[in-house]
Coordinates of C-alpha atoms and ligand atoms in Angstrom, one line a residue:
M1 CA -10.6 111.3 -73.2
L2 CA -9.4 111.6 -77.0
N3 CA -11.2 113.7 -80.3
R4 CA -11.1 111.4 -82.7
K5 CA -11.6 112.0 -86.9
N6 CA -13.9 111.4 -88.6
I7 CA -12.8 109.3 -92.1
A8 CA -13.8 107.9 -94.3
I9 CA -12.7 105.6 -97.2
I10 CA -14.2 105.0 -100.3
G11 CA -14.9 101.5 -101.4
A12 CA -13.8 98.1 -99.5
G13 CA -11.6 96.3 -102.1
A14 CA -8.5 95.5 -100.9
A15 CA -6.8 98.6 -100.3
G16 CA -9.6 100.2 -98.4
L17 CA -10.3 97.1 -96.5
S18 CA -6.2 97.2 -95.3
A19 CA -6.8 101.3 -94.9
A20 CA -9.1 100.7 -92.6
F21 CA -7.1 97.5 -91.0
Y22 CA -4.5 100.0 -90.0
L23 CA -6.1 102.9 -89.4
S24 CA -6.0 104.0 -85.1
K25 CA -8.9 102.9 -83.6
Q26 CA -7.8 105.5 -81.0
K27 CA -7.5 108.2 -83.4
Y28 CA -10.2 107.4 -86.2
N29 CA -14.0 107.2 -86.3
I30 CA -13.9 104.3 -89.9
T31 CA -16.8 105.4 -92.7
I32 CA -16.1 102.6 -95.5
F33 CA -18.5 102.8 -98.2
E34 CA -18.7 100.5 -101.3
S35 CA -20.9 100.7 -104.0
A36 CA -21.7 97.0 -104.5
P37 CA -23.0 94.3 -101.6
F38 CA -20.0 92.9 -101.1
V39 CA -17.0 93.5 -100.6
G40 CA -13.5 93.1 -101.6
G41 CA -13.3 94.8 -105.6
Q42 CA -11.9 92.7 -108.1
A43 CA -10.9 90.0 -105.4
S44 CA -14.3 89.7 -104.9
T45 CA -15.8 86.0 -105.2
I46 CA -18.8 84.0 -106.8
N47 CA -20.7 81.4 -105.2
I48 CA -20.2 77.7 -107.0
N49 CA -22.1 74.9 -105.5
G50 CA -21.0 75.5 -102.4
G51 CA -17.1 76.8 -102.4
L52 CA -16.4 80.5 -103.1
L53 CA -14.3 81.2 -106.5
E54 CA -12.8 84.6 -107.3
R55 CA -14.6 86.9 -110.5
G56 CA -11.0 87.0 -111.6
Y57 CA -9.0 83.9 -111.1
H58 CA -6.7 85.1 -108.3
H59 CA -3.3 83.2 -106.7
L60 CA -0.5 84.8 -104.5
F61 CA 3.4 84.6 -104.6
T62 CA 6.2 83.9 -102.0
N63 CA 7.2 87.8 -102.1
D64 CA 3.7 88.9 -102.0
Y65 CA 4.5 89.9 -98.4
S66 CA 1.4 92.4 -97.1
I67 CA -1.2 90.3 -97.9
I68 CA 1.0 87.5 -95.6
Q69 CA 1.6 90.3 -92.5
L70 CA -2.3 90.9 -93.3
M71 CA -3.6 87.0 -92.5
K72 CA -0.8 86.8 -89.4
D73 CA -2.5 90.5 -88.3
L74 CA -5.3 89.0 -88.4
N75 CA -4.6 85.8 -86.7
I76 CA -5.6 83.5 -89.5
S77 CA -1.9 82.1 -91.2
N78 CA -3.0 78.7 -90.8
K79 CA -4.7 79.3 -93.6
M80 CA -2.6 80.2 -95.9
K81 CA -1.8 77.2 -98.8
W82 CA 0.9 76.8 -101.3
Y83 CA 0.5 74.8 -104.5
P84 CA 3.1 74.2 -107.1
S85 CA 2.0 75.8 -110.6
K86 CA 1.8 74.3 -113.9
V87 CA 2.3 76.4 -116.9
G88 CA 2.2 76.4 -120.9
T89 CA 1.6 77.9 -123.0
Y90 CA -0.5 77.3 -126.6
I91 CA 1.5 78.0 -129.8
N92 CA 1.2 75.7 -133.5
G93 CA -2.1 73.6 -131.9
K94 CA -0.2 72.4 -128.6
I95 CA 0.6 73.2 -125.7
Y96 CA 3.8 73.5 -124.2
P97 CA 5.3 73.2 -120.6
T98 CA 7.5 76.5 -119.0
T99 CA 7.0 75.8 -115.3
S100 CA 10.5 75.6 -115.4
P101 CA 13.9 76.3 -117.2
L102 CA 15.0 73.1 -118.4
D103 CA 11.0 73.4 -119.7
L104 CA 11.8 76.4 -121.2
L105 CA 14.9 74.2 -122.5
R106 CA 12.4 72.3 -124.2
F107 CA 10.5 74.7 -125.8
G108 CA 10.0 73.0 -129.2
A109 CA 8.4 75.4 -131.1
L110 CA 11.6 77.7 -130.3
P111 CA 14.8 76.9 -131.9
F112 CA 17.0 75.1 -129.6
T113 CA 19.7 78.1 -129.6
E114 CA 16.6 81.0 -129.4
R115 CA 16.0 79.0 -125.6
I116 CA 19.1 79.4 -124.8
K117 CA 18.9 83.1 -125.7
L118 CA 15.4 83.1 -123.4
G119 CA 17.0 82.1 -120.3
L120 CA 20.7 83.8 -120.6
L121 CA 18.1 87.2 -120.9
S122 CA 16.5 85.8 -118.1
L123 CA 19.2 85.9 -116.0
R124 CA 20.2 88.4 -116.7
I125 CA 16.9 90.2 -115.7
K126 CA 17.0 88.7 -112.9
N127 CA 20.3 89.8 -111.5
I128 CA 19.5 93.7 -112.6
K129 CA 19.5 94.9 -109.5
N130 CA 18.1 99.0 -110.4
W131 CA 15.1 98.8 -111.9
E132 CA 15.4 102.5 -112.4
K133 CA 17.9 102.6 -115.6
L134 CA 14.9 100.4 -117.0
E135 CA 13.1 103.4 -117.0
G136 CA 13.3 104.8 -120.0
F137 CA 12.1 101.9 -121.5
T138 CA 9.1 100.5 -122.9
A139 CA 9.7 95.8 -122.2
N140 CA 8.9 95.7 -126.0
E141 CA 11.3 97.5 -127.1
W142 CA 13.8 96.5 -124.6
L143 CA 13.2 92.7 -124.7
E144 CA 13.3 93.1 -129.6
K145 CA 17.2 94.8 -128.4
K146 CA 18.9 93.0 -126.2
L147 CA 16.5 88.7 -127.4
G148 CA 15.0 90.0 -131.7
G149 CA 14.3 86.9 -133.5
E150 CA 12.4 84.2 -133.1
S151 CA 12.0 84.2 -128.9
Y152 CA 10.8 87.6 -128.4
E153 CA 8.2 87.5 -132.0
K154 CA 7.1 83.8 -130.6
F155 CA 7.4 84.4 -126.8
W156 CA 8.5 87.4 -125.4
K157 CA 5.8 89.6 -127.9
P158 CA 2.9 86.8 -127.8
L159 CA 2.1 87.0 -123.9
L160 CA 2.8 90.9 -123.7
R161 CA -0.1 91.1 -126.0
A162 CA -1.7 88.5 -123.7
K163 CA -0.9 90.2 -121.0
F164 CA -1.5 93.9 -122.4
G165 CA -4.2 93.2 -125.4
D166 CA -2.7 96.5 -128.0
Y167 CA -1.1 98.3 -125.5
F168 CA 1.6 95.2 -125.3
D169 CA 4.1 98.2 -126.7
Q170 CA 3.5 101.3 -123.9
I171 CA 4.4 99.4 -120.5
G172 CA 7.1 100.8 -119.5
M173 CA 10.3 97.9 -118.6
P174 CA 10.7 98.0 -114.8
W175 CA 7.5 96.1 -114.9
F176 CA 8.0 93.6 -116.9
W177 CA 11.1 93.8 -114.7
S178 CA 9.3 93.2 -111.6
K179 CA 7.2 90.8 -112.4
M180 CA 10.9 89.0 -113.1
Q181 CA 12.1 89.1 -110.1
T182 CA 8.3 88.1 -108.8
R183 CA 8.4 84.9 -110.2
F184 CA 11.8 84.0 -109.5
A185 CA 11.6 85.1 -106.2
S186 CA 8.3 82.2 -106.0
R187 CA 10.5 79.3 -106.3
K188 CA 10.9 77.3 -103.2
G189 CA 12.9 74.3 -103.4
K190 CA 16.1 72.7 -102.0
I191 CA 18.5 73.7 -104.8
P192 CA 20.4 76.6 -103.3
I193 CA 20.1 78.6 -107.6
S194 CA 16.7 79.5 -106.9
F195 CA 15.0 79.6 -110.3
L196 CA 16.0 75.3 -111.0
N197 CA 13.1 75.7 -108.0
K198 CA 9.5 74.9 -108.3
E199 CA 7.7 77.3 -108.3
V200 CA 5.3 77.5 -106.0
L201 CA 1.6 79.6 -105.8
G202 CA -0.5 81.3 -102.4
Y203 CA -4.1 80.3 -102.3
P204 CA -6.3 80.5 -98.7
D205 CA -8.2 77.7 -97.4
G206 CA -11.9 78.9 -98.3
S207 CA -11.1 81.9 -101.3
F208 CA -9.7 86.0 -101.3
E209 CA -13.0 85.9 -99.3
T210 CA -11.8 84.3 -96.1
I211 CA -8.8 87.2 -95.0
F212 CA -12.3 90.2 -96.3
D213 CA -14.7 87.7 -94.0
H214 CA -11.9 87.8 -90.8
L215 CA -12.1 91.7 -91.8
K216 CA -15.8 91.6 -91.9
I217 CA -16.0 91.2 -88.4
Y218 CA -12.6 93.1 -87.1
F219 CA -14.9 95.6 -88.1
K220 CA -17.8 94.9 -86.1
Q221 CA -15.7 94.2 -83.2
N222 CA -14.1 97.3 -83.4
N223 CA -17.2 99.5 -84.5
V224 CA -15.7 100.4 -88.1
D225 CA -18.9 101.6 -89.5
L226 CA -19.5 99.5 -93.1
L227 CA -21.8 100.6 -95.7
L228 CA -22.1 98.2 -98.6
S229 CA -24.4 99.8 -101.5
T230 CA -23.7 102.8 -100.5
P231 CA -22.1 104.9 -103.8
V232 CA -20.3 107.9 -103.1
T233 CA -21.7 110.5 -105.8
K234 CA -20.0 113.9 -105.1
I235 CA -16.8 114.9 -103.0
I236 CA -17.0 118.7 -101.9
P237 CA -14.6 119.9 -99.9
Q238 CA -16.0 122.8 -97.1
E239 CA -14.0 126.1 -96.1
N240 CA -12.6 124.7 -92.7
S241 CA -10.2 122.0 -95.1
T242 CA -13.1 119.3 -93.5
I243 CA -14.7 117.6 -97.0
S244 CA -18.8 116.4 -97.1
L245 CA -19.3 113.3 -99.2
D246 CA -22.5 113.1 -101.4
Y247 CA -24.1 109.6 -101.1
K248 CA -27.3 107.8 -101.7
K249 CA -28.3 104.9 -100.0
N250 CA -31.7 102.5 -100.1
N251 CA -32.7 105.3 -103.5
S252 CA -31.7 108.3 -101.1
H253 CA -29.1 111.4 -101.5
N254 CA -27.4 111.4 -99.0
T255 CA -24.5 113.8 -97.1
R256 CA -21.9 113.4 -94.3
N257 CA -19.2 115.4 -93.1
F258 CA -15.7 114.6 -93.3
D259 CA -12.0 115.6 -91.2
F260 CA -10.2 112.7 -94.0
V261 CA -11.6 111.4 -97.0
L262 CA -9.5 108.1 -98.7
S263 CA -10.9 106.7 -102.2
T264 CA -9.6 104.1 -103.3
T265 CA -11.5 104.4 -106.9
P266 CA -10.3 104.2 -109.9
S267 CA -8.7 107.3 -111.4
F268 CA -11.9 107.3 -114.1
I269 CA -14.3 106.3 -111.4
F270 CA -11.9 109.7 -109.2
S271 CA -12.1 112.5 -111.4
K272 CA -16.3 112.0 -112.1
L273 CA -16.2 113.0 -107.7
I274 CA -14.9 115.5 -108.1
D275 CA -13.9 118.4 -109.9
L276 CA -8.8 118.8 -109.4
P277 CA -6.7 120.7 -110.4
N278 CA -5.2 119.9 -114.0
E279 CA -1.7 118.8 -113.2
Y280 CA -2.5 116.1 -111.2
L281 CA -5.5 115.2 -113.5
K282 CA -3.5 115.4 -115.8
K283 CA -0.4 112.5 -114.0
M284 CA -3.9 110.4 -113.1
N285 CA -4.5 110.4 -116.4
S286 CA -1.1 109.4 -117.5
A287 CA -1.7 105.3 -116.8
H288 CA -5.1 104.1 -119.4
Y289 CA -6.4 101.6 -117.2
I290 CA -7.6 97.8 -119.3
G291 CA -10.5 96.0 -118.3
A292 CA -10.5 92.3 -118.5
L293 CA -13.7 90.1 -119.6
V294 CA -13.9 86.8 -117.1
M295 CA -15.6 83.6 -118.4
I296 CA -16.0 80.7 -115.9
I297 CA -16.8 77.1 -117.6
E298 CA -18.3 74.3 -114.8
L299 CA -16.7 71.1 -116.8
E300 CA -17.5 67.2 -115.8
K301 CA -14.4 66.1 -117.3
K302 CA -10.9 68.5 -116.8
L303 CA -9.8 70.4 -120.2
T304 CA -5.9 70.3 -119.4
D305 CA -2.9 68.8 -117.2
H306 CA -2.0 72.9 -116.6
Y307 CA -2.9 75.9 -114.2
W308 CA -2.4 78.2 -116.3
V309 CA -2.4 78.4 -120.2
N310 CA -0.7 81.1 -122.7
I311 CA -1.8 82.0 -125.5
V312 CA -0.1 82.6 -128.0
D313 CA -2.8 81.5 -132.3
E314 CA -4.8 84.8 -132.9
N315 CA -7.6 82.6 -134.0
I316 CA -8.2 81.9 -130.7
P317 CA -10.5 84.8 -128.9
F318 CA -9.5 84.4 -125.9
L319 CA -5.8 85.5 -124.1
G320 CA -5.4 82.6 -121.4
L321 CA -7.2 79.6 -119.3
I322 CA -6.9 79.3 -116.5
E323 CA -7.9 75.5 -114.8
H324 CA -8.4 76.3 -111.7
T325 CA -8.9 73.5 -110.1
N326 CA -5.2 72.0 -111.9
M327 CA -4.6 73.6 -108.2
L328 CA -6.9 73.9 -105.9
P329 CA -9.6 70.7 -105.3
K330 CA -12.6 69.6 -106.9
R331 CA -14.2 68.6 -104.4
L332 CA -14.6 72.2 -102.7
Y333 CA -16.8 73.3 -106.0
G334 CA -19.0 70.2 -106.2
N335 CA -16.8 67.9 -108.2
K336 CA -16.9 70.1 -111.0
N337 CA -13.6 70.6 -113.1
L338 CA -13.6 75.2 -113.7
I339 CA -11.6 76.9 -115.8
Y340 CA -11.3 80.2 -116.3
L341 CA -11.0 82.0 -120.0
T342 CA -9.8 85.7 -119.9
N343 CA -9.1 88.3 -122.5
Y344 CA -7.5 91.7 -121.1
L345 CA -9.5 94.4 -123.9
D346 CA -10.5 98.4 -123.8
K347 CA -13.4 99.3 -121.8
D348 CA -15.4 99.7 -125.2
H349 CA -13.9 97.1 -126.5
K350 CA -17.3 95.1 -129.1
Y351 CA -16.5 91.8 -127.1
F352 CA -18.2 93.8 -123.8
S353 CA -21.5 94.7 -125.5
L354 CA -21.9 90.9 -126.9
S355 CA -24.2 88.8 -124.7
N356 CA -23.2 86.2 -122.1
S357 CA -25.2 83.6 -124.6
Q358 CA -23.1 85.6 -127.5
I359 CA -19.5 85.4 -126.2
F360 CA -19.7 81.5 -124.6
D361 CA -21.4 80.5 -128.8
M362 CA -17.7 81.9 -130.0
Y363 CA -15.2 80.8 -127.5
L364 CA -16.8 77.1 -127.6
P365 CA -15.5 75.5 -130.5
H366 CA -12.2 76.9 -129.4
L367 CA -12.9 74.2 -126.2
K368 CA -11.5 71.3 -128.6
K369 CA -8.3 72.4 -129.4
F370 CA -7.2 72.2 -126.1
N371 CA -8.2 68.3 -125.1
E372 CA -9.6 66.5 -128.9
K373 CA -12.0 64.4 -126.3
F374 CA -13.4 67.8 -125.2
S375 CA -17.2 67.5 -125.8
E376 CA -19.9 70.7 -125.6
N377 CA -21.8 68.1 -122.4
W378 CA -18.8 68.1 -120.5
I379 CA -20.7 71.7 -119.4
S380 CA -22.7 72.2 -116.9
N381 CA -23.0 75.7 -116.0
Y382 CA -20.7 79.2 -116.6
H383 CA -20.8 83.0 -115.7
I384 CA -19.5 86.0 -117.2
N385 CA -18.1 89.2 -115.6
S386 CA -16.4 91.5 -116.7
L387 CA -14.1 94.0 -114.3
S388 CA -13.4 97.9 -116.0
A389 CA -10.4 99.1 -114.5
A390 CA -9.0 95.9 -114.7
Q391 CA -4.8 96.2 -115.3
P392 CA -4.0 100.3 -115.2
I393 CA -0.9 100.7 -118.1
I394 CA 2.1 102.1 -116.7
G395 CA 4.6 103.5 -119.6
K396 CA 7.5 104.7 -119.3
N397 CA 10.1 107.5 -117.3
Y398 CA 6.7 106.3 -114.2
S399 CA 7.5 108.4 -111.8
T400 CA 7.5 111.8 -113.0
N401 CA 3.8 110.9 -113.6
I402 CA 2.3 108.6 -110.4
P403 CA -0.5 111.2 -109.0
A404 CA 0.2 111.4 -105.3
H405 CA -1.4 110.1 -102.7
N406 CA -2.0 113.3 -101.7
T407 CA -4.1 114.5 -104.0
P408 CA -3.7 119.1 -103.9
I409 CA -7.4 119.3 -102.1
K410 CA -6.5 119.3 -98.4
N411 CA -7.6 116.1 -96.2
L412 CA -8.0 113.8 -99.3
L413 CA -6.1 111.5 -100.7
L414 CA -5.9 108.9 -103.7
A415 CA -5.0 105.0 -103.0
N416 CA -5.3 102.8 -106.8
T417 CA -3.8 101.1 -108.5
T418 CA -2.1 103.3 -110.7
Q419 CA 0.4 104.3 -107.9
I420 CA 1.7 101.4 -107.4
Y421 CA 5.4 101.1 -109.1
P422 CA 7.5 99.4 -110.3
E423 CA 5.4 95.9 -109.8
D424 CA 2.4 95.0 -111.1
R425 CA -1.3 95.5 -109.2
G426 CA -2.0 92.9 -107.3
T427 CA -3.7 92.1 -104.0
N428 CA -0.3 92.4 -102.3
Y429 CA 0.1 95.2 -103.4
S430 CA -3.2 97.7 -102.5
I431 CA -3.4 96.7 -98.8
R432 CA 0.8 97.2 -99.4
M433 CA -0.5 100.5 -100.3
G434 CA -4.1 100.7 -97.6
K435 CA -1.6 100.0 -94.3
E436 CA 1.4 102.4 -95.4
I437 CA -1.7 105.3 -96.1
A438 CA -3.2 103.9 -92.6
E439 CA 0.4 104.6 -91.0
K440 CA 0.6 107.8 -91.9
L441 CA -2.6 109.1 -90.8
N442 CA -1.9 107.3 -88.0
K443 CA 1.1 109.9 -87.4
T444 CA -0.1 113.2 -88.0
Ligands
LIG1 C1 -9.0 89.4 -114.0 C2 -8.1 89.8 -112.3 C3 -7.3 89.0 -112.2 C4 -6.6 89.4 -111.0 N1 -5.0 88.2 -110.3 C5 -4.4 88.5 -109.3 C6 -4.2 87.9 -108.5 O1 -3.6 86.8 -109.2 N2 -3.5 88.3 -107.6 C7 -3.0 89.3 -107.1 O2 -3.1 89.6 -106.1 N3 -4.3 90.0 -107.6 C8 -4.9 90.0 -108.9 N4 -6.0 90.5 -109.8 C9 -5.5 92.3 -109.2 C10 -5.6 92.3 -107.6 O3 -7.1 92.3 -107.8 C11 -6.5 93.6 -107.7 O4 -5.3 94.9 -108.2 C12 -7.2 94.1 -105.8 O5 -7.8 93.5 -106.0 C13 -7.7 95.7 -106.0 O6 -7.5 96.5 -104.8 P1 -8.5 98.4 -105.0 O7 -8.3 98.0 -103.4 O8 -7.2 98.3 -104.9 O9 -8.9 98.3 -106.0 P2 -10.8 97.9 -105.6 O10 -11.0 96.3 -106.2 O11 -10.9 97.7 -107.5 O12 -11.2 98.1 -105.0 C14 -12.5 99.3 -105.4 C15 -13.3 99.0 -105.3 O13 -14.2 101.1 -104.4 C16 -15.5 100.4 -104.9 N5 -15.6 101.5 -106.0 C17 -15.6 102.6 -107.1 N6 -16.5 102.8 -106.4 C18 -17.7 103.1 -106.4 C19 -17.5 104.6 -105.9 N7 -18.1 105.9 -106.3 N8 -18.4 104.5 -103.9 C20 -18.4 103.7 -103.7 N9 -17.1 103.2 -104.0 C21 -17.1 102.3 -105.6 C22 -16.0 99.4 -106.1 O14 -17.1 98.0 -106.2 C23 -14.1 98.8 -105.4 O15 -15.6 97.5 -105.2 C24 -6.0 90.4 -110.8 C25 -7.1 91.3 -110.8 C26 -7.9 91.1 -112.3 C27 -9.3 91.7 -112.9

């Protein structure tokens, strides 16, 4: 009989759940500690009139291979559905469609020559194979240098701002490169030149919760211990290279010892759980996190014709509008049209200290800008969610700064969104990371 090792996973988001799924059940006894009363972390859901919806808008791209594979491994591939996406950009008081190259050619907010420059630059980025040579630039520097003019100032710069807020000029160019590759890869159709095809986005039937639910069932059947509402409060390395965890359960403090610990918490939480050598700490702190403030509104009527609207207007206090029910049918949510209004902000931004009704009152007057017929009585309900570790800011030359998954403490590992590079963070990449770590541990 094999002597199975005990492993603790801190965090039941995509990374932690994936690691638990792919760890060998013959080799490990697995315990997952999750501070929230639910699984899914940033991709967790709330119930809206009987339908489950992510706290922050979520979709997938066709090259999100690791999550697609996980669904295969769970035998739920049939739950993944692909929808045409419709992206717009709100600028000068109007939403311009910006989904396809043809849309870009018609993008009246820019002079024609600037639109051509935009299209040519996108093609140039598509053809770059070696992202390493982009490492020494921020996206802002590179785009300004190669594009300049109105197409930079009025298009890419505001879009970078919309995604990264005040940190828009610190993002490494590899991030931008990989985002463009993903968007190109997600175009499907019969036209041989792929970027001319329509973009499709993936969404699991029943929300991302469908995947998490099937994982929970698998864990139950395979004796994986999933402890919800159980925050880890301290990680204490022992002299014999095992690791103790202090954790809170039902208001009582407990301690348990493990052979291995994998933490999937954001870096700023991890560094409070354990003292780490300075060099590793410095790497961990090299990626700053920004938070997200997301309001979901339930409307009686449709607000726009778009799934996703980037907002290029400094007078509007939110940066993006995602009309989820322009992708999924509204009958899933009690026939309400669901809109996300989103903002990426520093964790100590003043908006985070506002009450829900103050945020609602601040956003409300701007909805008419997207549909002049809009009236307040279309709103039947709203929800506000804030996430503190929504987006790591990954700067230039990051490959030399990524903290390793193996921390300087023996048998203690870290897997969080700051270790995803050059891709943007996303459920797919957290699942990939969880799986890679599990496979390495399976071999030890
Ligand atoms: C607004 C928004 C929109 C997004 N849109 C998309 C999208 O369209 N597509 C996509 O693929 N991805 C999207 N993402 C990103 C995606 O959700 C994340 O990258 C992914 O879910 C991260 O998973 P994770 O497991 O690495 O981290 P997390 O989800 O952050 O999981 C970490 C877990 O650790 C737990 N934890 C923290 N501290 C402790 C502790 N002390 N003890 C126990 N547990 C602890 C947390 O509660 C959490 O559950 C979006 C994110 C946001 C915020």
